Amino acid sequence: MTFLLLLQFAILSPLAVVGQRVLKAVPLSQDTATTVKQDSVQLAAPQGDIETTIKYSARDSILFEVGNKVVNLYGDAKINYGTMSLEAAYIQINYETNTLTATTLPDSTGKETGTPLFTQGSETYAAKRIAYNYKTKKGRISEVVTQQGEGYIHAEVVKKNQDNEFFGLHAQYTTCNLEHPHFYIGASKMKGIPNDKVMTGPFNLVIGDIPTPIGFLFGLFPTPRQNNRASGVIVPSFGESRAQGFYLSNGGYYFAWNDYIGTRLTGDVYSLGGYNIRMDNTYRKRYAYSGNLGLQYQYFKNDEADVERSRSTSDNFISALPPTQRTIWINWSHTPTPKPGQGRFSASVNAGSNGHQRLNYNSPSQYLSPTFNSNISYQKNIENTPFSYTAKLSQSQSIGGVYNFVLPDLNFSMTPISFFEILTNDLPTGRWYEQFTLGYNVTAQSRISNVTRPAGESFQGVPVIGQRGDADTISLSDFNRLWENGQRTANHNLQLNLGSYKLLRYFNFSPSVNYRETWSDEKYSFRFDPDSQKIAVDTTNFGRVYEYSAGASLSTTIYGTVYFKEGKRIQAIRHLIRPSLGYSYRPDFGRESFGFYQRVQTTSFPGPGQDPYRLLPRLNNAPGIGLQNQLSFNIQNNLEMKVRSKNDSTDQKFEKIRLIDNLSLTSAYNFAADSLKLSPINMSMNTNLFKIFNVNFTSTFEPYKRDSLGRQVDEYVFDFKKLKLANLTNANFSVSASFNPEARRTPTRTPSNLPSLQPDMDPLMPDYVDFKIPWTLSLDYTIGYYKRFGANADNTLTQTLGLDGSLNLTENWKITYFASYDFANNNIANARLQIYRDLHCWEMSIGWIPYGFAQGYNITINAKSSLLQDLRLTKNRSARNNY
């Protein structure tokens, strides 16, 4: 039954009764109901307790009890009052008591329908009965279900106060969105503060309606607004390490200081006495910068019994145990948001104790990494000028304890500018000399190392007086020795671009001139001492070296197209050729007239065929020896085909198919060389076939023969009769494919024959799993050929096949797999299998690596919600928890 009634609120107000008339609502007839839409009443707010307009409607009927100041709404009843809305099968509005009451109604079968749904702001409550006082903003809700953040609260009775806080009796807290949840945290009393937290008294965990002994005297569950953070306890995980015993790991506290910065303070404690403390600060200011600053201190303590056994045992693990030690590590990353006209400060720091990364690694690549690099820099472009500058500090360290610093590294540069614009104020007219440009940059560096340079190393192994022999290590606290062992240089580069010109309509000609000059704080002079048969070295505090070169390039583009008959699916094939020639000239800076090298006697008793004189560089940055008068060539090819589209019935649409993306051939010929003038020939090719197969090929050919000792001789291999052009020295061919088009549109891990290179990813821990993709399959095949010459002459052939994919067994079961097979060694080089099970509000993952460095397994069952991320059960054994 449906009717439409529109009345002003003044009818219900005792101050606005007109002629003492009382209006009562009665249902409309069935005939009228067929032409009337949903009832709707809008009441204008009078002076009094009502703050704004009340809008309400009902599907069946609206009954006014004017004497009692009550409105009854039947059937899909709805009320909107400010930020509050209420929906139910039946709603009563009582203006005398300022209350709203909502309940369900039974249908013809007796089933309760129309569950009341109360919404205020971002809070939503579903219950069988709701009573709300819109004056005091207090309410009472029976058998309620409400969502707070990522969690849901079920309670027998909920009371709500004017501060929008609610109090629940016999309540359940869960992240499962089912009416009957799979698990919950049960408590007799519960209080919720919207967008802040949920608090409980004594509670216990119930899984599958089975109470567990897991619980505590009180509970605190943050429920911040979306994308907001909250401070809270980080629950540790329990495990066992073979070297350090049982442990509690990653326990601590997260401090959400404000909207810009948060600190994660965690630690590990081991039963054998070791511990680990970590502080991780993350900061972010929108449109300005973001970064992370981390500090870690570890006391690694071994079992004394294992230490004793490591001295005599043959157990690989025991003998490889690291010693008891204390380590520290700092990492800092800072990334600014680029802004026009402002400087850019950035940082990437990874530094600390030598053995720290061997004790704390997240991947095989991190464990095997030989060096760690750090950089802090500030870069600025000077507005309205071609100038910019950079100040940088950098450091690198190796696992062997070698530290190298560049303190500081200063750069000033000028982007190429036109001579014409500098010398005149006229507008360019296109004349040839208007293309001349000049660019310049200078880099000043101070390099410091804690490893001393052997006295003869800079002189190509020639014995010198006072030679120390092996390198020595300098303590990082000995600043004087570090400075004396360092090198200071300033490099100047001048680029003169003479423009690009058209020759004979089809050729592009581009000449260029380059000049480089280096200043150094060390310059050497040599004297031969016949008594000791060594050379003496004299060092001055300043040296200058320079080099210059000139060159030009000539290039063009050639098109060739073959057309086919009308009606054929293949319409045309086009061949694109880009040949280019380059010429470069550089003098022989090894001549003594330049002063960069000195011809020095090194012995008084030369052997047969031995030259007693050597040409030694007088500066560390001396240019190369030899005249360069070189012509280089490069040929690039592209091949594509135009065909009719299969999906077009009108035969009017065409598509291009790439046959060869690029096929290139490069080499060079040095006219000034006394022998072996032709450089090795490099050939490469890459293409994509059928939008599935990516094909890459590279190879190197030598044009000269070799003698029995593997040395090149000045005689070409070319033999027209044997159709032999050059010797193949190395080649590499790879093809990869993805056979699921839907998966190719989704970012996935690229198949590789190497272990994962992600630095912060445990290969046994599950990644994000997308059950929407039914299956994926990727293949990666690589074959390589390498030829060695000389005493250890050999031909090496390598072949690897990589397989990566996933398969949905059911809508809740998924398997992902990865494997790499080495044909040369006939073994599986790397493999990984992971099984996922979606348990609705929980998930299970099983990871297994059967071979290799990271061999092990991991079984994890955990709640999906990030709010309960510590509610998990894990069992694992891997190379990582050996330590």
PDB file of C-alpha atoms in Angstrom, residues 743-749:
ATOM      1  CA  ALA A 743      49.087 -11.419 -16.933  1.00  0.00           C
ATOM      2  CA  ARG A 744      51.208  -9.260 -19.245  1.00  0.00           C
ATOM      3  CA  ARG A 745      48.983  -6.326 -18.433  1.00  0.00           C
ATOM      4  CA  THR A 746      49.618  -6.879 -14.725  1.00  0.00           C
ATOM      5  CA  PRO A 747      53.059  -6.050 -13.242  1.00  0.00           C
ATOM      6  CA  THR A 748      54.808  -9.303 -12.352  1.00  0.00           C
ATOM      7  CA  ARG A 749      58.323 -10.299 -11.453  1.00  0.00           C
TER       8      ARG A 749
END
